Amino acid sequence: MSEPEAQLPPKGQPKVADDEDIEGFEHDGVNNDGKSKKKRNRVKKKSGASKQSDPPRVGLTKIFTDGIFPEGEICEYKNDNMYRTSSKEKKALEDAVNADPEETYQNIRRAAEVHRQVRAHARKHIKPGMTTTEIVNNIEDGVRALVEEDTTGSLQAGIGFPTGCNLNACAAHYTPNAGDTTVLQLRDVLKIDIGVHVKGRIVDSAFTLNFEPTYDALLAAVKDATNTGVKEAGIDVRVADIGAAIQEVMESYEVVIGTNTYPVKSIENLTGHSINRYKIHGGKSIPIVKTSDPGIMEEGEYFAIETFGSTGRGRVVENGECSHYAKVFDVKVPPLRLATAKSLLKTIEKTFGTLPFCRRYLDRTGESNYLLALKHLVAQGVVQDYPPLWDVRGSMTAQFEHTILLRPTCKEVVSRGDDY
């Protein structure tokens, strides 16, 4: 889920389980840092474990019955941090994290495996002629089933944020509201942004689909730029350096349509971001253009590395009907004038906490006629609204995104899959 810079506040298809061992993806030869890849630990299917269905609707704890989920892509640190790979002290820090059921990396890896399996089905089945509502419902039904959504109010597992289903010049923060009849067309460029959480550890990863080749170069530019950001990220790395590297790669591409050539531009006011527990935008931004940001990445931090490219002006503005909202983290709730706003806030706190939600999700809770109350919560600063973000109409935008964990001993690209 994108973080608009200066507009909003901080905020692999795996193989289907069968009677054989379940292995994660592997890349040939080297990893993204140019170093020899580490083989991932093999995750064996226990006797009596379930198989995944099609569409995927089997909870992952029924497949990975020992609670051990596949690692992401493992990348060794470079330069002054190379010592971390074999450091006993750093390994001990990781062991301590994994001994804590609230903090263990297995929570992140479980969410990531849900993401991979759900998106694999989505990438295979999304076709022109489908409505955006059909697309997001299929994805969200899969996430709820595979992550085994907690509906008790304790928010132990579920959807991390509304599924982005952004078309063409709309870069981010669109998901259909009730009654939306938008139909995917052959020439559309579709961004799908999916969030999954386990115990508040959110995996945030996105991809772009097109259905004919006009904008292949745009997708290639953004995918390359995102992989560049992932490669450059690491402990003690300046975020400004990451942004400069991303922009250089992104803007080396162009889209040719007939006799017209359109340079691909990084969308300058969208950024990646750190992620905290139950807080999708954790406070640090990862620019996708050259900046003077003095921030650095630190050990143990968790980031969404996402890039957006455009054939337009390379800057987005808020436009259109809002669907995305979130309760402001650590907000002191002022006196609320409307009784309906008080009631709606209780529903939001119980069902979503500080995780982003959309109007369709409120509909699912049984809430109705809530728009005035929701507007009041926004006006009082209790809930933040996130309208769709658009580049100039007629342009095309694309997005790719991965979630990375800066472990003490290595960088883990937790959302990496065979697909992107």
Coordinates of C-alpha atoms in Angstrom, one line a residue:
M1 CA 0.0 0.0 0.0
S2 CA 1.6 3.2 -1.1
E3 CA 2.6 6.2 1.0
P4 CA 2.0 9.5 -0.8
E5 CA 4.9 11.8 0.1
A6 CA 3.9 15.1 1.6
Q7 CA 0.2 14.4 1.0
L8 CA -0.7 12.0 3.8
P9 CA 0.8 11.4 7.3
P10 CA 3.3 8.6 7.9
K11 CA 1.5 5.8 8.2
G12 CA 6.5 -17.1 -6.2
Q13 CA 3.9 -18.9 -6.7
P14 CA 4.7 -21.8 -4.4
K15 CA 4.0 -25.2 -5.6
V16 CA 0.7 -26.5 -4.3
A17 CA 1.0 -28.8 -1.3
D18 CA 1.0 -32.5 -2.3
D19 CA 2.5 -35.7 -1.1
E20 CA 6.0 -34.4 -1.9
D21 CA 8.1 -32.0 0.1
I22 CA 7.2 -28.4 -0.3
E23 CA 10.1 -26.3 -1.4
G24 CA 10.3 -22.5 -1.8
F25 CA 11.4 -20.9 -5.1
E26 CA 15.1 -20.7 -5.9
H27 CA 16.9 -18.3 -8.3
D28 CA 19.7 -19.7 -10.5
G29 CA 23.2 -18.7 -9.7
V30 CA 23.1 -15.5 -7.7
N31 CA 20.8 -13.5 -5.6
N32 CA 19.9 -9.9 -6.2
D33 CA 23.0 -8.6 -4.5
G34 CA 25.2 -10.5 -7.0
K35 CA 26.3 -12.9 -4.3
S36 CA 25.9 -16.7 -4.3
K37 CA 22.4 -17.5 -3.2
K38 CA 21.7 -19.3 -0.1
K39 CA 19.4 -22.4 -0.4
R40 CA 16.3 -22.1 1.5
N41 CA 15.5 -24.6 4.2
R42 CA 13.2 -27.3 2.9
V43 CA 9.7 -27.2 4.4
K44 CA 8.4 -30.7 4.6
K45 CA 4.7 -31.5 4.5
K46 CA 3.7 -33.4 7.6
S47 CA 1.8 -36.7 7.3
G48 CA -2.0 -36.0 7.3
A49 CA -1.6 -32.4 6.1
S50 CA -4.2 -31.0 3.8
K51 CA -3.7 -30.1 0.1
Q52 CA -4.5 -26.6 -1.2
S53 CA -7.7 -26.2 -3.2
D54 CA -8.4 -24.4 -6.4
P55 CA -9.4 -21.6 -5.8
P56 CA -7.2 -21.6 -2.7
R57 CA -9.4 -21.8 0.4
V58 CA -7.5 -24.1 2.7
G59 CA -6.0 -22.5 5.8
L60 CA -2.2 -22.7 5.7
T61 CA -1.9 -24.1 9.2
K62 CA -3.6 -27.2 7.9
I63 CA -0.9 -27.5 5.3
F64 CA 2.2 -26.4 7.2
T65 CA 1.1 -28.3 10.3
D66 CA 4.4 -27.8 12.2
G67 CA 4.0 -24.0 12.0
I68 CA 7.2 -23.6 9.9
F69 CA 6.5 -21.6 6.8
P70 CA 8.8 -21.0 3.8
E71 CA 11.5 -18.3 4.0
G72 CA 11.7 -15.5 1.6
E73 CA 14.7 -14.8 -0.6
I74 CA 17.8 -14.6 1.5
C75 CA 20.4 -11.9 0.6
E76 CA 23.7 -11.5 2.3
Y77 CA 24.7 -8.0 3.4
K78 CA 27.5 -6.3 1.7
N79 CA 30.6 -4.3 2.5
D80 CA 30.9 -3.3 6.2
N81 CA 28.0 -5.6 7.1
M82 CA 29.3 -8.8 5.6
Y83 CA 30.4 -10.0 9.1
R84 CA 26.7 -10.3 10.0
T85 CA 26.3 -13.5 8.0
S86 CA 28.4 -15.6 10.3
S87 CA 28.1 -13.5 13.5
K88 CA 27.2 -15.7 16.5
E89 CA 25.9 -12.6 18.3
K90 CA 23.6 -11.6 15.5
K91 CA 22.4 -15.2 15.2
A92 CA 21.6 -15.2 18.9
L93 CA 19.4 -12.1 18.4
E94 CA 17.4 -13.9 15.7
D95 CA 17.0 -16.9 17.9
A96 CA 15.6 -14.7 20.6
V97 CA 13.1 -13.2 18.2
N98 CA 11.9 -16.6 17.0
A99 CA 11.5 -17.7 20.6
D100 CA 8.8 -15.1 21.1
P101 CA 5.4 -16.2 19.6
E102 CA 4.4 -12.5 19.1
E103 CA 7.6 -11.6 17.3
T104 CA 8.8 -14.8 15.5
Y105 CA 9.6 -14.5 11.8
Q106 CA 7.1 -17.3 11.3
N107 CA 4.2 -14.8 11.6
I108 CA 5.7 -12.8 8.7
R109 CA 6.4 -15.9 6.6
R110 CA 2.9 -17.2 7.1
A111 CA 1.4 -14.0 5.8
A112 CA 3.9 -14.0 2.9
E113 CA 2.9 -17.6 1.9
V114 CA -0.7 -16.6 2.0
H115 CA 0.1 -13.7 -0.3
R116 CA 2.0 -15.9 -2.8
Q117 CA -0.7 -18.5 -3.0
V118 CA -3.5 -16.0 -3.3
R119 CA -1.8 -13.9 -5.9
A120 CA -0.8 -16.9 -8.0
H121 CA -4.4 -17.8 -8.4
A122 CA -5.3 -14.1 -9.1
R123 CA -2.6 -13.7 -11.7
K124 CA -3.8 -16.8 -13.5
H125 CA -7.5 -15.9 -13.5
I126 CA -7.9 -12.1 -13.8
K127 CA -9.1 -11.4 -17.3
P128 CA -10.7 -8.6 -19.2
G129 CA -14.4 -8.6 -18.8
M130 CA -14.3 -9.2 -15.0
T131 CA -15.6 -6.4 -12.8
T132 CA -13.2 -4.9 -10.3
T133 CA -15.6 -6.1 -7.6
E134 CA -15.2 -9.7 -8.8
I135 CA -11.4 -9.4 -8.8
V136 CA -11.1 -8.0 -5.3
N137 CA -13.7 -10.4 -3.8
N138 CA -11.9 -13.4 -5.1
I139 CA -8.6 -12.2 -3.7
E140 CA -10.0 -11.2 -0.3
D141 CA -12.0 -14.5 0.0
G142 CA -8.7 -16.3 -0.6
V143 CA -6.8 -14.2 2.0
R144 CA -9.4 -14.6 4.6
A145 CA -9.5 -18.4 4.1
L146 CA -5.7 -19.0 3.9
V147 CA -4.7 -16.8 6.8
E148 CA -7.7 -18.1 8.8
E149 CA -9.0 -14.7 9.6
D150 CA -9.6 -14.0 13.2
T151 CA -13.2 -12.7 13.7
T152 CA -13.1 -12.6 17.5
G153 CA -12.0 -9.0 17.7
S154 CA -8.4 -9.8 18.8
L155 CA -7.1 -9.2 15.3
Q156 CA -4.7 -12.1 15.3
A157 CA -4.8 -12.6 11.5
G158 CA -6.6 -11.2 8.5
I159 CA -6.5 -8.8 5.6
G160 CA -3.8 -6.2 6.0
F161 CA -5.5 -3.4 4.0
P162 CA -8.1 -3.1 1.3
T163 CA -7.1 -4.8 -2.0
G164 CA -5.9 -2.1 -4.4
C165 CA -7.3 -2.6 -7.9
N166 CA -6.0 0.5 -9.6
L167 CA -6.5 1.1 -13.3
N168 CA -4.5 3.1 -15.8
A169 CA -3.8 6.6 -14.6
C170 CA -5.0 5.8 -11.1
A171 CA -1.8 4.7 -9.3
A172 CA -3.1 3.8 -5.8
H173 CA -5.8 3.7 -3.1
Y174 CA -8.7 2.6 -5.3
T175 CA -10.9 -0.4 -4.4
P176 CA -14.5 -0.7 -5.5
N177 CA -17.2 0.5 -3.2
A178 CA -20.6 -1.2 -3.2
G179 CA -22.4 -0.7 -6.5
D180 CA -19.2 -0.1 -8.5
T181 CA -19.7 -1.7 -11.9
T182 CA -16.2 -0.9 -13.4
V183 CA -15.2 -3.6 -15.9
L184 CA -11.6 -4.5 -16.7
Q185 CA -10.8 -3.8 -20.4
L186 CA -8.3 -5.4 -22.7
R187 CA -6.1 -2.3 -22.9
D188 CA -6.1 -1.5 -19.2
V189 CA -3.1 -1.5 -17.0
L190 CA -4.1 -3.0 -13.7
K191 CA -2.2 -2.6 -10.4
I192 CA -3.1 -5.2 -7.7
D193 CA -1.9 -4.4 -4.2
I194 CA -2.6 -7.1 -1.5
G195 CA -2.0 -6.9 2.2
V196 CA -2.0 -9.9 4.7
H197 CA -1.3 -9.8 8.4
V198 CA -0.5 -12.3 11.1
K199 CA -0.4 -10.8 14.6
G200 CA -0.1 -7.4 13.1
R201 CA 2.9 -8.2 10.9
I202 CA 1.8 -7.0 7.5
V203 CA 3.1 -8.3 4.2
D204 CA 2.5 -5.6 1.6
S205 CA 3.3 -6.6 -2.0
A206 CA 1.9 -5.5 -5.4
F207 CA 2.1 -6.3 -9.1
T208 CA 0.9 -5.0 -12.4
L209 CA -1.0 -6.9 -15.1
N210 CA -1.5 -5.9 -18.8
F211 CA -3.3 -8.0 -21.4
E212 CA -1.7 -6.7 -24.6
P213 CA 1.8 -5.5 -25.3
T214 CA 1.5 -1.7 -25.6
Y215 CA 2.8 -1.0 -22.2
D216 CA 5.2 -3.9 -21.7
A217 CA 8.1 -1.5 -21.3
L218 CA 6.3 0.4 -18.5
L219 CA 5.9 -2.8 -16.6
A220 CA 9.5 -3.8 -17.2
A221 CA 10.7 -0.4 -16.0
V222 CA 8.8 -0.6 -12.7
K223 CA 9.7 -4.2 -12.0
D224 CA 13.4 -3.4 -12.6
A225 CA 13.2 -0.3 -10.4
T226 CA 11.6 -2.2 -7.6
N227 CA 14.2 -4.9 -7.8
T228 CA 16.9 -2.2 -7.7
G229 CA 15.3 -0.8 -4.6
V230 CA 15.3 -4.2 -3.0
K231 CA 18.9 -4.8 -4.0
E232 CA 20.2 -1.5 -2.7
A233 CA 18.3 -1.7 0.7
G234 CA 20.2 -2.8 3.8
I235 CA 21.3 -1.9 7.2
D236 CA 23.0 1.6 7.4
V237 CA 21.9 2.4 3.8
R238 CA 20.8 6.0 3.2
V239 CA 17.2 6.1 1.9
A240 CA 18.2 8.9 -0.4
D241 CA 20.7 6.6 -2.2
I242 CA 18.0 4.0 -2.7
G243 CA 15.7 6.7 -4.2
A244 CA 18.4 7.9 -6.6
A245 CA 19.2 4.3 -7.7
I246 CA 15.5 3.6 -8.3
Q247 CA 15.0 6.8 -10.4
E248 CA 18.0 6.1 -12.5
V249 CA 16.8 2.7 -13.5
M250 CA 13.1 3.7 -13.9
E251 CA 13.9 6.6 -16.1
S252 CA 16.2 4.7 -18.4
Y253 CA 13.0 3.2 -20.0
E254 CA 10.6 4.6 -22.5
V255 CA 7.3 3.5 -24.0
V256 CA 6.9 3.7 -27.8
I257 CA 3.4 3.9 -29.2
G258 CA 3.4 4.3 -33.0
T259 CA 5.4 7.4 -33.7
N260 CA 5.2 8.7 -30.1
T261 CA 7.8 8.1 -27.4
Y262 CA 6.9 8.5 -23.7
P263 CA 9.6 8.6 -21.1
V264 CA 8.9 6.5 -18.0
K265 CA 8.9 8.7 -14.9
S266 CA 9.1 7.8 -11.3
I267 CA 6.0 9.2 -9.5
E268 CA 7.9 11.7 -7.3
N269 CA 5.3 12.0 -4.5
L270 CA 4.8 8.3 -3.9
T271 CA 7.2 6.4 -1.7
G272 CA 7.8 3.0 -0.1
H273 CA 7.6 2.9 3.7
S274 CA 8.5 1.2 6.9
I275 CA 5.9 -1.1 8.5
N276 CA 5.2 -1.5 12.2
R277 CA 2.9 -3.9 13.9
Y278 CA -0.7 -3.0 13.0
K279 CA 0.6 0.2 11.4
I280 CA 1.0 0.0 7.6
H281 CA 3.0 3.2 7.3
G282 CA 5.5 3.0 10.1
G283 CA 7.1 6.5 9.9
K284 CA 10.1 6.1 7.5
S285 CA 9.7 6.8 3.8
I286 CA 11.7 5.2 1.0
P287 CA 11.8 7.7 -1.9
I288 CA 11.7 6.6 -5.5
V289 CA 13.4 9.7 -6.8
K290 CA 16.6 11.5 -5.8
T291 CA 16.1 13.4 -2.5
S292 CA 18.1 14.9 0.4
D293 CA 16.4 12.7 2.9
P294 CA 19.0 12.0 5.7
G295 CA 17.2 8.8 6.9
I296 CA 19.0 5.4 7.1
M297 CA 17.7 1.9 7.4
E298 CA 18.5 0.1 10.6
E299 CA 18.8 -3.5 12.0
G300 CA 15.4 -5.2 12.6
E301 CA 13.4 -2.8 10.5
Y302 CA 10.7 -3.9 8.1
F303 CA 10.0 -2.1 4.8
A304 CA 7.7 -2.1 1.8
I305 CA 9.9 -1.3 -1.2
E306 CA 7.5 -0.1 -3.9
T307 CA 8.0 1.9 -7.0
F308 CA 5.5 3.5 -9.4
G309 CA 6.2 4.5 -12.9
S310 CA 4.1 6.7 -15.2
T311 CA 3.9 7.8 -18.8
G312 CA 2.4 11.1 -17.5
R313 CA 3.7 13.9 -15.4
G314 CA 5.1 11.7 -12.7
R315 CA 3.1 13.2 -9.9
V316 CA -0.3 12.2 -8.4
V317 CA -3.2 14.1 -6.9
E318 CA -6.2 13.0 -4.9
N319 CA -9.3 12.5 -7.0
G320 CA -12.5 10.6 -7.0
E321 CA -14.7 8.8 -4.5
C322 CA -12.9 7.6 -1.4
S323 CA -12.8 3.9 -0.4
H324 CA -9.8 3.6 1.9
Y325 CA -9.7 4.7 5.5
A326 CA -7.8 3.9 8.7
K327 CA -8.1 4.9 12.4
V328 CA -5.2 7.2 13.2
F329 CA -2.6 5.4 15.3
D330 CA -2.4 6.5 19.0
V331 CA -5.1 9.2 18.4
K332 CA -6.7 10.8 21.4
V333 CA -10.4 10.6 20.6
P334 CA -12.1 14.0 21.1
P335 CA -15.7 14.3 22.2
L336 CA -17.9 13.1 19.3
R337 CA -21.0 15.0 18.6
L338 CA -22.8 12.3 16.7
A339 CA -24.0 9.1 18.5
T340 CA -23.7 7.3 15.1
A341 CA -20.1 8.3 15.0
K342 CA -19.4 6.8 18.4
S343 CA -21.1 3.6 17.4
L344 CA -19.2 3.4 14.1
L345 CA -15.9 4.0 15.9
K346 CA -16.6 1.0 18.2
T347 CA -17.1 -1.2 15.1
I348 CA -13.9 0.1 13.5
E349 CA -11.9 -0.5 16.7
K350 CA -13.2 -4.0 17.2
T351 CA -13.0 -5.1 13.6
F352 CA -9.9 -3.3 12.2
G353 CA -8.1 -1.6 15.0
T354 CA -5.6 0.6 13.3
L355 CA -5.5 -1.5 10.1
P356 CA -6.8 0.2 7.0
F357 CA -10.3 -0.7 5.9
C358 CA -12.8 0.2 3.1
R359 CA -16.5 0.8 2.8
R360 CA -17.1 -2.7 1.6
Y361 CA -15.6 -4.0 4.8
L362 CA -18.0 -1.9 6.8
D363 CA -20.8 -3.3 4.8
R364 CA -19.7 -6.8 5.8
T365 CA -20.0 -5.9 9.5
G366 CA -23.6 -5.0 9.0
E367 CA -23.1 -1.3 9.2
S368 CA -25.4 0.8 7.0
N369 CA -26.1 4.5 6.4
Y370 CA -22.7 5.2 8.0
L371 CA -21.3 7.8 5.6
L372 CA -22.2 10.8 7.7
A373 CA -20.7 9.2 10.8
L374 CA -17.6 8.3 8.9
K375 CA -17.2 11.8 7.5
H376 CA -17.5 13.1 11.1
L377 CA -14.7 10.8 12.3
V378 CA -12.5 12.0 9.5
A379 CA -13.3 15.7 10.3
Q380 CA -12.5 15.1 13.9
G381 CA -9.1 13.6 13.0
V382 CA -9.9 10.2 14.4
V383 CA -10.0 8.4 11.0
Q384 CA -7.8 9.3 8.1
D385 CA -9.3 9.1 4.6
Y386 CA -7.1 8.0 1.6
P387 CA -8.7 9.0 -1.7
P388 CA -7.6 7.5 -5.0
L389 CA -4.3 8.9 -6.3
W390 CA -4.2 9.9 -10.0
D391 CA -1.6 11.0 -12.5
V392 CA -3.0 13.0 -15.5
R393 CA -5.8 11.3 -17.3
G394 CA -4.7 9.4 -20.4
S395 CA -1.4 8.4 -18.9
M396 CA -0.6 4.9 -17.7
T397 CA 0.9 3.9 -14.3
A398 CA 2.4 0.7 -13.0
Q399 CA 3.5 -0.6 -9.6
F400 CA 5.6 -3.4 -8.2
E401 CA 6.3 -3.9 -4.5
H402 CA 8.1 -6.3 -2.1
T403 CA 8.3 -6.5 1.7
I404 CA 11.8 -6.9 3.1
L405 CA 13.0 -7.7 6.6
L406 CA 16.4 -6.4 7.7
R407 CA 17.3 -9.4 10.0
P408 CA 20.5 -9.1 12.0
T409 CA 22.3 -11.7 9.8
C410 CA 20.8 -11.1 6.4
K411 CA 18.1 -9.3 4.3
E412 CA 15.0 -11.5 3.7
V413 CA 12.7 -10.5 0.8
V414 CA 9.8 -12.1 2.5
S415 CA 7.3 -11.6 -0.4
R416 CA 9.5 -12.9 -3.2
G417 CA 8.1 -15.6 -5.4
D418 CA 8.6 -17.3 -8.7
D419 CA 6.3 -14.7 -10.3
Y420 CA 8.2 -11.5 -9.3

